[in-house]
Coordinates of C-alpha atoms in Angstrom, one line a residue:
X27 CA 3.0 160.2 63.5
X28 CA 5.3 161.4 60.6
X29 CA 7.5 158.4 61.0
X30 CA 4.6 156.0 60.7
X31 CA 3.5 157.8 57.4
X32 CA 6.9 157.3 55.9
X33 CA 6.9 153.6 56.8
X34 CA 3.5 153.2 55.1
X35 CA 4.6 155.0 51.9
X36 CA 7.7 152.7 51.7
X37 CA 5.3 149.6 52.1
X38 CA 3.0 150.8 49.6
X39 CA 5.8 151.8 47.2
X40 CA 7.2 148.2 47.0
X41 CA 5.4 145.2 46.4
X42 CA 6.0 141.7 45.4
X43 CA 5.2 140.1 42.1
X44 CA 4.0 136.6 41.5
X45 CA 7.6 135.2 41.0
X46 CA 8.6 136.7 44.3
X47 CA 10.8 139.5 42.7
X48 CA 10.7 143.2 43.6
X49 CA 8.6 145.2 41.2
X50 CA 8.5 149.2 41.2
X51 CA 5.2 150.7 41.3
X52 CA 4.3 153.7 39.0
X53 CA 5.1 157.0 40.3
X54 CA 7.8 155.8 42.7
X55 CA 11.5 155.2 42.3
X56 CA 12.8 153.3 45.1
X57 CA 16.1 152.3 43.4
X58 CA 17.9 151.3 46.4
X59 CA 15.4 148.6 47.4
X60 CA 15.5 147.2 43.8
X61 CA 19.2 147.0 43.8
X62 CA 19.4 145.3 47.2
X63 CA 16.7 142.9 46.2
X64 CA 18.5 141.9 42.8
X65 CA 21.9 141.5 44.7
X66 CA 20.1 139.2 47.3
X67 CA 18.7 137.1 44.6
X68 CA 21.8 136.9 42.6
X69 CA 23.6 135.8 45.7
X70 CA 21.0 133.1 46.4
X71 CA 21.0 131.9 42.7
X72 CA 24.8 131.8 42.7
X73 CA 24.8 129.9 46.1
X74 CA 22.4 127.4 44.8
X75 CA 24.2 127.0 41.5
X76 CA 21.2 127.8 39.5
X77 CA 22.6 129.4 36.4
X78 CA 19.4 128.8 34.5
X79 CA 17.6 131.2 36.7
X80 CA 20.1 133.9 36.1
X81 CA 19.9 133.4 32.2
X82 CA 16.1 133.3 32.3
X83 CA 16.1 136.5 34.4
X84 CA 18.3 138.4 32.0
X85 CA 16.3 137.5 28.8
X86 CA 12.8 137.7 30.5
X87 CA 11.2 139.9 27.9
X88 CA 12.6 137.9 25.0
X89 CA 11.4 134.7 26.6
X90 CA 7.9 136.0 26.8
X91 CA 8.0 136.8 22.9
X92 CA 9.2 133.2 22.3
X93 CA 7.2 131.3 25.0
X94 CA 6.9 128.3 22.8
X95 CA 10.4 127.4 22.7
X96 CA 11.3 128.2 26.3
X97 CA 10.8 124.6 27.5
X98 CA 13.2 123.0 24.8
X99 CA 16.1 125.2 25.5
X100 CA 17.7 122.9 28.1
X101 CA 16.1 119.6 27.1
X102 CA 17.6 116.2 26.1
X103 CA 19.3 115.5 22.9
X104 CA 17.0 115.4 19.9
X105 CA 16.5 112.7 17.5
X106 CA 18.9 114.3 14.9
X107 CA 21.8 114.2 17.5
X108 CA 20.9 110.6 18.2
X109 CA 20.8 109.6 14.7
X110 CA 24.2 111.3 14.0
X111 CA 25.7 109.4 16.8
X112 CA 24.2 106.1 15.4
X113 CA 25.6 106.9 12.0
X114 CA 29.1 107.7 13.6
X115 CA 29.0 104.5 15.4
X116 CA 28.2 102.4 12.3
X117 CA 30.9 104.1 10.3
X118 CA 33.5 103.5 12.9
X119 CA 32.3 99.8 13.0
X120 CA 32.5 99.4 9.2
X121 CA 36.0 101.0 9.2
X122 CA 37.7 99.3 11.9
X123 CA 36.1 96.0 12.4
X124 CA 38.7 94.0 10.4
X125 CA 41.7 95.3 12.2
X126 CA 40.4 95.1 15.8
X127 CA 42.7 92.2 16.9
X128 CA 42.2 91.1 20.5
X129 CA 44.3 88.6 22.4
X130 CA 42.9 85.1 22.7
X131 CA 42.4 85.2 26.5
X132 CA 40.6 88.5 26.4
X133 CA 38.2 87.1 23.8
X134 CA 37.5 84.2 26.1
X135 CA 36.8 86.4 29.1
X136 CA 34.5 88.7 27.2
X137 CA 32.7 85.6 26.0
X138 CA 32.3 84.4 29.7
X139 CA 31.2 87.9 30.9
X140 CA 28.6 88.0 28.2
X141 CA 27.2 84.6 29.2
X142 CA 27.0 85.5 32.8
X143 CA 25.2 88.8 32.1
X144 CA 22.7 86.9 29.9
X145 CA 22.1 84.2 32.8
X146 CA 21.4 86.9 35.3
X147 CA 19.1 89.2 33.0
X148 CA 17.2 86.3 31.4
X149 CA 15.9 88.4 28.7
X150 CA 16.8 91.7 27.1
X151 CA 14.2 94.7 28.0
X152 CA 13.7 97.1 25.2
X153 CA 14.9 100.8 26.2
X154 CA 12.3 103.2 27.1
X155 CA 11.6 106.1 24.5
X156 CA 13.2 108.8 26.8
X157 CA 16.4 107.0 26.9
X158 CA 19.8 108.9 27.9
X159 CA 22.8 109.3 25.6
X160 CA 24.7 106.6 27.5
X161 CA 21.7 104.1 26.9
X162 CA 21.6 105.0 23.4
X163 CA 25.4 104.3 22.8
X164 CA 25.1 101.0 24.6
X165 CA 22.1 100.1 22.3
X166 CA 23.9 101.1 19.3
X167 CA 26.8 98.8 20.3
X168 CA 24.4 95.8 20.8
X169 CA 22.8 96.6 17.5
X170 CA 26.2 96.8 15.7
X171 CA 27.4 93.6 17.4
X172 CA 24.3 91.6 16.1
X173 CA 24.9 92.8 12.5
X174 CA 26.0 90.0 10.0
X175 CA 29.8 90.4 9.5
X176 CA 30.8 90.4 5.9
X177 CA 33.7 88.6 4.7
X178 CA 36.9 90.6 4.4
X179 CA 37.8 91.8 0.8
X180 CA 41.2 91.9 -0.2
X181 CA 42.7 95.6 0.0
X182 CA 45.5 97.1 -1.9
X183 CA 47.5 97.5 1.3
X184 CA 46.4 95.1 4.0
X185 CA 44.5 91.9 3.7
X186 CA 42.7 89.7 6.3
X187 CA 44.4 86.5 7.0
X188 CA 42.3 83.7 8.6
X189 CA 43.7 80.6 10.0
X190 CA 43.2 77.3 8.3
X191 CA 43.3 73.7 9.1
X192 CA 46.9 73.8 8.5
X193 CA 47.8 76.4 11.1
X194 CA 49.9 74.7 13.7
X195 CA 49.0 77.3 16.4
X196 CA 45.2 77.9 16.1
X197 CA 44.8 78.6 19.6
X198 CA 47.8 81.0 20.1
X199 CA 47.1 84.6 21.4
X200 CA 46.0 86.7 18.5
X201 CA 45.9 83.7 16.2
X202 CA 42.3 84.3 15.2
X203 CA 43.0 87.1 12.9
X204 CA 46.3 89.0 11.9
X205 CA 47.6 91.4 9.3
X206 CA 49.8 90.1 6.5
X207 CA 51.5 91.9 3.6
X208 CA 49.9 91.6 0.3
X209 CA 52.0 89.4 -2.1
X210 CA 54.1 91.3 -4.6
X211 CA 52.7 91.3 -8.2
X212 CA 54.8 89.3 -10.4
X213 CA 54.7 89.3 -14.2
X214 CA 54.2 85.8 -15.6
X215 CA 57.2 84.8 -17.9
X216 CA 55.8 83.6 -21.2
X217 CA 56.6 80.1 -22.5
X218 CA 58.7 79.9 -25.7
X219 CA 57.0 79.1 -28.8
X220 CA 58.5 78.6 -32.4
X221 CA 57.4 81.3 -34.9
X222 CA 54.8 80.2 -37.6
X223 CA 55.1 80.4 -41.4
X224 CA 53.0 80.0 -44.4
X225 CA 52.9 76.3 -45.6
X226 CA 50.2 76.0 -48.3
X227 CA 47.7 78.3 -50.3
X228 CA 44.5 76.6 -51.6
X229 CA 42.2 78.2 -54.1
X230 CA 38.8 77.0 -55.3
X231 CA 36.1 79.1 -53.8
X232 CA 34.5 82.0 -55.6
X233 CA 33.6 84.0 -52.6
X234 CA 34.9 85.0 -49.1
X235 CA 35.7 81.8 -47.0
X236 CA 33.5 82.2 -43.9
X237 CA 33.9 78.9 -42.0
X238 CA 36.2 75.9 -41.6
X239 CA 35.7 72.6 -39.7
X240 CA 38.3 69.8 -39.2
X241 CA 37.1 66.1 -39.1
X242 CA 37.8 64.2 -35.8
X243 CA 40.1 61.8 -37.7
X244 CA 42.2 64.6 -38.9
X245 CA 42.2 63.3 -42.6
X246 CA 40.1 66.2 -44.2
X247 CA 38.5 69.5 -43.4
X248 CA 35.5 71.4 -44.9
X249 CA 35.1 74.9 -45.8
X250 CA 32.1 77.2 -46.5
X251 CA 32.1 80.5 -48.4
X252 CA 30.2 83.2 -49.9
X253 CA 29.6 81.2 -53.1
X254 CA 27.0 79.1 -51.3
X255 CA 29.2 75.9 -51.7
X256 CA 30.7 73.6 -49.1
X257 CA 34.0 72.0 -50.1
X258 CA 35.9 69.3 -48.5
X259 CA 39.5 69.1 -48.7
X260 CA 42.3 66.6 -48.2
X261 CA 44.5 67.9 -45.2
X262 CA 47.7 66.2 -46.1
X263 CA 47.7 67.2 -49.9
X264 CA 45.3 70.1 -50.1
X265 CA 43.4 68.6 -52.9
X266 CA 39.7 68.9 -53.5
X267 CA 37.7 65.8 -52.6
X268 CA 34.1 67.0 -52.7
X269 CA 31.6 69.8 -53.2
X270 CA 28.2 70.1 -51.6
X271 CA 25.6 72.5 -52.9
X272 CA 22.3 73.2 -51.3
X273 CA 22.5 76.5 -49.3
X274 CA 21.0 79.6 -51.1
X275 CA 23.2 82.1 -49.0
X276 CA 26.8 82.2 -47.8
X277 CA 27.7 79.3 -45.4
X278 CA 28.6 81.0 -42.1
X279 CA 29.1 77.9 -39.8
X280 CA 30.3 74.3 -40.1
X281 CA 30.6 71.4 -37.5
X282 CA 31.5 67.7 -37.9
X283 CA 30.0 65.3 -35.3
X284 CA 32.6 63.2 -33.5
X285 CA 30.1 60.4 -32.9
X286 CA 28.1 60.4 -36.2
X287 CA 28.9 60.5 -39.9
X288 CA 27.2 63.9 -39.9
X289 CA 28.1 67.5 -41.1
X290 CA 26.1 70.3 -40.0
X291 CA 26.0 73.7 -41.8
X292 CA 24.2 77.0 -41.4
X293 CA 24.1 80.2 -43.4
X294 CA 22.5 83.5 -44.1
X295 CA 19.4 81.7 -45.7
X296 CA 18.2 81.0 -42.1
X297 CA 18.9 77.3 -42.8
X298 CA 20.5 74.8 -40.5
X299 CA 21.3 71.4 -42.5
X300 CA 22.5 68.1 -41.5
X301 CA 24.5 66.2 -44.2
X302 CA 25.1 62.4 -44.2
X303 CA 28.6 61.9 -45.3
X304 CA 28.0 58.4 -46.5
X305 CA 25.4 59.5 -49.0
X306 CA 26.4 63.1 -49.2
X307 CA 22.9 64.3 -49.0
X308 CA 20.9 66.5 -46.6
X309 CA 18.8 64.4 -44.4
X310 CA 17.5 67.0 -41.8
X311 CA 16.5 70.5 -41.6
X312 CA 16.2 72.5 -38.5
X313 CA 13.5 75.3 -38.9
X314 CA 13.1 78.1 -36.4
X315 CA 15.6 80.9 -36.8
X316 CA 14.1 84.3 -37.8
X317 CA 17.1 85.5 -39.6
X318 CA 20.6 84.6 -40.8
X319 CA 22.4 81.7 -38.8
X320 CA 26.0 82.8 -38.0
X321 CA 27.4 79.9 -35.8
X322 CA 26.7 76.5 -34.5
X323 CA 28.4 74.0 -32.1
X324 CA 28.0 70.2 -31.4
X325 CA 27.7 69.0 -27.7
X326 CA 30.6 66.7 -27.1
X327 CA 28.6 64.0 -25.3
X328 CA 24.9 64.6 -25.9
X329 CA 23.0 64.4 -29.1
X330 CA 22.4 68.2 -29.2
X331 CA 23.0 70.8 -31.6
X332 CA 23.3 74.6 -30.7
X333 CA 22.8 77.4 -33.3
X334 CA 22.8 81.3 -33.1
X335 CA 22.3 84.0 -35.5
X336 CA 20.9 87.6 -36.2
X337 CA 17.7 87.1 -34.3
X338 CA 19.8 87.6 -30.9
X339 CA 18.9 83.9 -29.8
X340 CA 20.6 80.7 -29.6
X341 CA 18.6 77.5 -30.2
X342 CA 19.2 74.1 -28.9
X343 CA 18.2 71.3 -31.3
X344 CA 17.7 67.5 -30.7
X345 CA 19.7 66.0 -33.6
X346 CA 17.4 63.1 -34.2
X347 CA 13.9 64.5 -33.7
X348 CA 14.6 67.9 -35.1
X349 CA 12.8 69.5 -32.2
X350 CA 13.9 72.7 -30.5
X351 CA 14.7 71.9 -26.9
X352 CA 15.5 75.4 -25.7
X353 CA 15.5 78.9 -27.0
X354 CA 18.2 80.7 -25.1
X355 CA 17.0 84.4 -25.2
X356 CA 18.6 87.3 -23.4
X357 CA 21.0 88.9 -25.9
X358 CA 20.0 92.1 -27.6
X359 CA 22.3 91.9 -30.5
X360 CA 23.5 89.3 -33.0
X361 CA 24.9 86.1 -31.3
X362 CA 28.2 85.8 -33.2
X363 CA 29.6 82.8 -31.7
X364 CA 28.5 79.8 -29.5
X365 CA 30.8 77.0 -27.8
X366 CA 29.8 73.8 -26.2
X367 CA 31.6 71.8 -23.5
X368 CA 31.1 68.8 -21.5
X369 CA 31.1 70.4 -18.1
X370 CA 29.2 73.4 -16.8
X371 CA 28.6 75.9 -18.4
X372 CA 27.8 73.6 -21.3
X373 CA 27.0 76.5 -23.7
X374 CA 28.7 79.9 -23.9
X375 CA 27.6 82.5 -26.3
X376 CA 29.1 85.9 -27.3
X377 CA 27.2 88.8 -28.9
X378 CA 27.5 92.0 -30.5
X379 CA 25.8 93.6 -27.7
X380 CA 29.3 93.4 -26.0
X381 CA 28.2 90.7 -23.5
X382 CA 29.1 87.0 -23.1
X383 CA 26.7 84.7 -21.5
X384 CA 27.1 81.3 -19.8
X385 CA 24.1 79.1 -19.9
X386 CA 22.6 76.3 -17.9
X387 CA 21.6 73.8 -20.5
X388 CA 19.3 71.7 -18.2
X389 CA 17.2 74.7 -17.3
X390 CA 17.7 76.8 -20.5
X391 CA 18.5 79.9 -18.3
X392 CA 21.6 82.2 -18.1
X393 CA 24.1 81.3 -15.3
X394 CA 26.4 84.4 -15.6
X395 CA 26.5 87.4 -17.8
X396 CA 30.0 89.0 -18.6
X397 CA 29.9 92.7 -19.2
X398 CA 33.6 93.4 -19.3
X399 CA 33.8 94.0 -23.1
X400 CA 32.9 97.7 -24.3
X401 CA 32.5 96.8 -27.9
X402 CA 30.9 93.8 -29.9
X403 CA 32.3 90.4 -29.2
X404 CA 32.8 88.6 -32.6
X405 CA 35.1 85.6 -31.7
X406 CA 35.5 83.2 -29.0
X407 CA 37.8 80.0 -28.4
X408 CA 37.8 77.2 -25.7
X409 CA 41.0 75.7 -24.6
X410 CA 41.1 72.0 -25.6
X411 CA 42.5 70.8 -22.3
X412 CA 42.0 73.4 -19.6
X413 CA 38.8 74.7 -18.1
X414 CA 39.4 78.3 -19.6
X415 CA 38.1 80.1 -22.7
X416 CA 38.9 83.6 -24.3
X417 CA 36.8 86.3 -26.2
X418 CA 37.8 89.0 -28.5
X419 CA 36.3 92.4 -29.3
X420 CA 37.8 95.1 -31.5
X421 CA 39.6 96.8 -28.4
X422 CA 40.9 93.8 -26.4
X423 CA 41.1 90.1 -25.9
X424 CA 40.2 88.6 -22.5
X425 CA 40.7 85.2 -20.8
X426 CA 38.1 83.6 -18.5
X427 CA 37.9 80.7 -16.1
X428 CA 35.0 78.4 -15.8
X429 CA 32.4 77.7 -14.5
X430 CA 31.7 81.1 -13.0
X431 CA 33.3 83.2 -15.8
X432 CA 36.0 84.7 -13.5
X433 CA 38.2 87.1 -15.2
X434 CA 41.8 86.1 -15.6
X435 CA 43.8 88.4 -17.8
X436 CA 43.8 90.7 -20.8
X437 CA 45.9 89.7 -23.9
X438 CA 47.9 92.9 -24.8
X439 CA 50.5 93.2 -27.7
X440 CA 53.1 96.0 -28.4
X441 CA 50.7 97.3 -31.2
X442 CA 47.4 96.6 -29.6
X443 CA 45.2 93.7 -30.4
X444 CA 45.4 93.9 -34.2
X445 CA 48.0 96.7 -34.6
X446 CA 45.8 98.6 -37.3
X447 CA 42.4 99.1 -35.8
X448 CA 41.1 95.9 -37.2
X449 CA 38.3 93.8 -35.8
X450 CA 39.1 90.2 -34.6
X451 CA 36.9 87.9 -36.6
X452 CA 38.6 84.6 -35.8
X453 CA 40.1 82.8 -32.8
X454 CA 41.7 79.4 -32.2
X455 CA 43.8 77.8 -29.7
X456 CA 45.7 74.4 -29.5
X457 CA 46.9 72.2 -26.7
X458 CA 50.4 73.7 -26.8
X459 CA 49.0 76.9 -25.4
X460 CA 49.2 78.8 -28.6
X461 CA 46.3 81.1 -29.5
X462 CA 45.7 82.7 -32.9
X463 CA 43.7 85.8 -33.7
X464 CA 42.9 86.9 -37.2
X465 CA 41.3 90.3 -38.0
X466 CA 39.5 91.7 -41.0
X467 CA 42.6 93.9 -42.0
X468 CA 44.8 90.8 -42.4
X469 CA 46.6 91.1 -39.1
X470 CA 47.4 87.8 -37.5
X471 CA 48.5 87.4 -33.8
X472 CA 50.0 84.5 -32.0
X473 CA 49.8 84.5 -28.3
X474 CA 51.0 82.6 -25.3
X475 CA 47.9 81.3 -23.5
X476 CA 49.5 81.4 -20.1
X477 CA 50.7 84.8 -19.9
X478 CA 48.9 86.7 -22.6
X479 CA 52.1 87.7 -24.4
X480 CA 52.1 88.2 -28.2
X481 CA 55.3 86.4 -29.4
X482 CA 54.5 86.9 -33.1
X483 CA 52.6 89.1 -35.4
X484 CA 52.0 88.8 -39.1
X485 CA 50.3 90.3 -42.0
X486 CA 48.5 88.0 -44.4
X487 CA 49.5 88.3 -48.0
X488 CA 46.8 88.4 -50.5
X489 CA 46.6 86.1 -53.5
X490 CA 48.2 87.4 -56.8
X491 CA 45.8 89.4 -58.7
X492 CA 43.7 90.6 -55.6
X493 CA 43.4 93.9 -54.1
X494 CA 45.3 94.7 -50.8
X495 CA 42.0 95.5 -49.2
X496 CA 41.0 91.8 -49.5
X497 CA 43.6 90.9 -46.9
X498 CA 41.0 89.7 -44.3
X499 CA 40.6 86.8 -42.1
X500 CA 37.1 85.5 -41.3
X501 CA 37.7 81.9 -39.8
X502 CA 40.6 79.9 -38.4
X503 CA 41.0 76.4 -36.6
X504 CA 43.9 74.2 -35.7
X505 CA 43.8 70.6 -36.7
X506 CA 43.7 67.9 -34.1
X507 CA 47.3 67.6 -33.6
X508 CA 47.6 71.4 -33.2
X509 CA 50.5 71.5 -35.7
X510 CA 48.6 73.0 -38.6
X511 CA 46.6 76.2 -38.6
X512 CA 43.9 76.6 -41.3
X513 CA 42.7 80.1 -42.1
X514 CA 39.9 81.4 -44.6
X515 CA 40.4 84.6 -45.9
X516 CA 38.9 87.4 -48.0
X517 CA 41.0 86.9 -51.1
X518 CA 38.9 83.6 -51.5
X519 CA 41.8 81.4 -50.5
X520 CA 42.5 78.9 -47.7
X521 CA 45.8 79.2 -46.1
X522 CA 47.6 76.5 -44.1
X523 CA 50.4 77.7 -41.5
X524 CA 52.8 75.7 -39.7
X525 CA 55.7 76.1 -37.0
X526 CA 59.2 76.7 -38.1
X527 CA 60.9 73.4 -37.5
X528 CA 64.3 75.1 -37.8
X529 CA 63.6 77.6 -35.1
X530 CA 65.3 77.4 -31.6
X531 CA 65.2 79.7 -28.5
X532 CA 68.7 80.8 -29.8
X533 CA 67.9 81.7 -33.2
X534 CA 64.5 83.2 -32.3
X535 CA 64.9 84.5 -28.7
X536 CA 61.9 85.5 -26.7
X537 CA 61.1 89.2 -27.1
X538 CA 59.7 89.9 -23.7
X539 CA 59.9 93.0 -21.6
X540 CA 58.1 92.4 -18.1
X541 CA 56.2 95.4 -16.9
X542 CA 53.8 95.9 -14.0
X543 CA 50.8 97.5 -15.7
X544 CA 47.5 98.5 -14.0
X545 CA 45.3 95.6 -14.0
X546 CA 42.3 96.3 -16.1
X547 CA 39.0 94.3 -16.4

């Protein structure tokens, strides 16, 4: 009987819990049975390779405290991991898509495999929400392949080379894309130009000479000044031919029509006048500007006049009907200069808000806005034969290409733009690729249009009896031959300049030192 009681005691001391594990009852310490049961369970788990069961058993009580998260310990990748993978794949695609060069046969083979796969499947099935990591990767690759590929941009080290119709081997392996070395930057050698010198000084105005215009026949020119008078001078002799009065403010702009016997003028009195040169009288007025009118230009082929001023607008007028065709608004500052040409853009304006706008004349809207300048743009010049123009601000001079307004180069001299911190008020360019700039401190610069090199710099001399501070240039224009330069200055005089006939490349060699400077926009 005693042996039976012992066996009953052992049976009652050890029982099974719900998980099938040995649990020791209170008041009894069968340590041998517990240890043997734990060893057996560990062996069973190790045999089955169930490491998860071992880990869960060791952290049983901790798992009971955090029961809400125990199901997510060994779950599938979260959405954050998937998004990170997609982000990494997209970055790799953007970084290396332009240099992944595959042989031509391999590209053909891949294309055939894709076509066969499409023919078998018929349609693309959207992946289930619980997709695996491999499915996500394949989906990402498909998405990246369907993205629109951007055109390769020129890099500072390697550029994309695409075969053109002139490629003799377009079907050669690897002929689709290749890596080529970027061409070495070379400084453009400027053309030699003869230096310019003063030819004649003309006096007659009682105020600053603010505007000048040359007649298309190249026989006379007109000037307007702060004395509210328009004077017409003989170009060959420099003698006064006629004086026109009518403005009540200084005359800011002048233009002579190439197809009509008309002279147009504008000034600070908000007036735009049309003068008949056969009767020397005003025949039309163009009313509409709310403030002073600073510049005007005549369209070369249309009967259209464009004016601009302090009201931050440029107005397009019909010469005959005096009606405003368009009001070109968009500038936020004074429109200092306006130019017209036959091809698009037919109207170009520069403003003191440091922008240059190219306008669509038919629609009356802005085509392009150039914001490269950082200071007010006060002068502008169109090349007479090329499809280019230039603009000037106190800090630099820039050259542009029509019709999109593509930046070409900066004009830089050894002493800066003006040499003394002056503001460029006047610009002019002739057919010989000589560009002139005049500043309010009397600094004169002569530039080579092709290279942007300043081949001559002068300081204007004031008229005897004037102050040195009156050495300022407000307007400039070449005559129709390009051999004479007419400038209007602050000492109330008109100066005519010409090239030195005795100068040669030997007597006046080109002072040019090539340098590869950082390209600035």
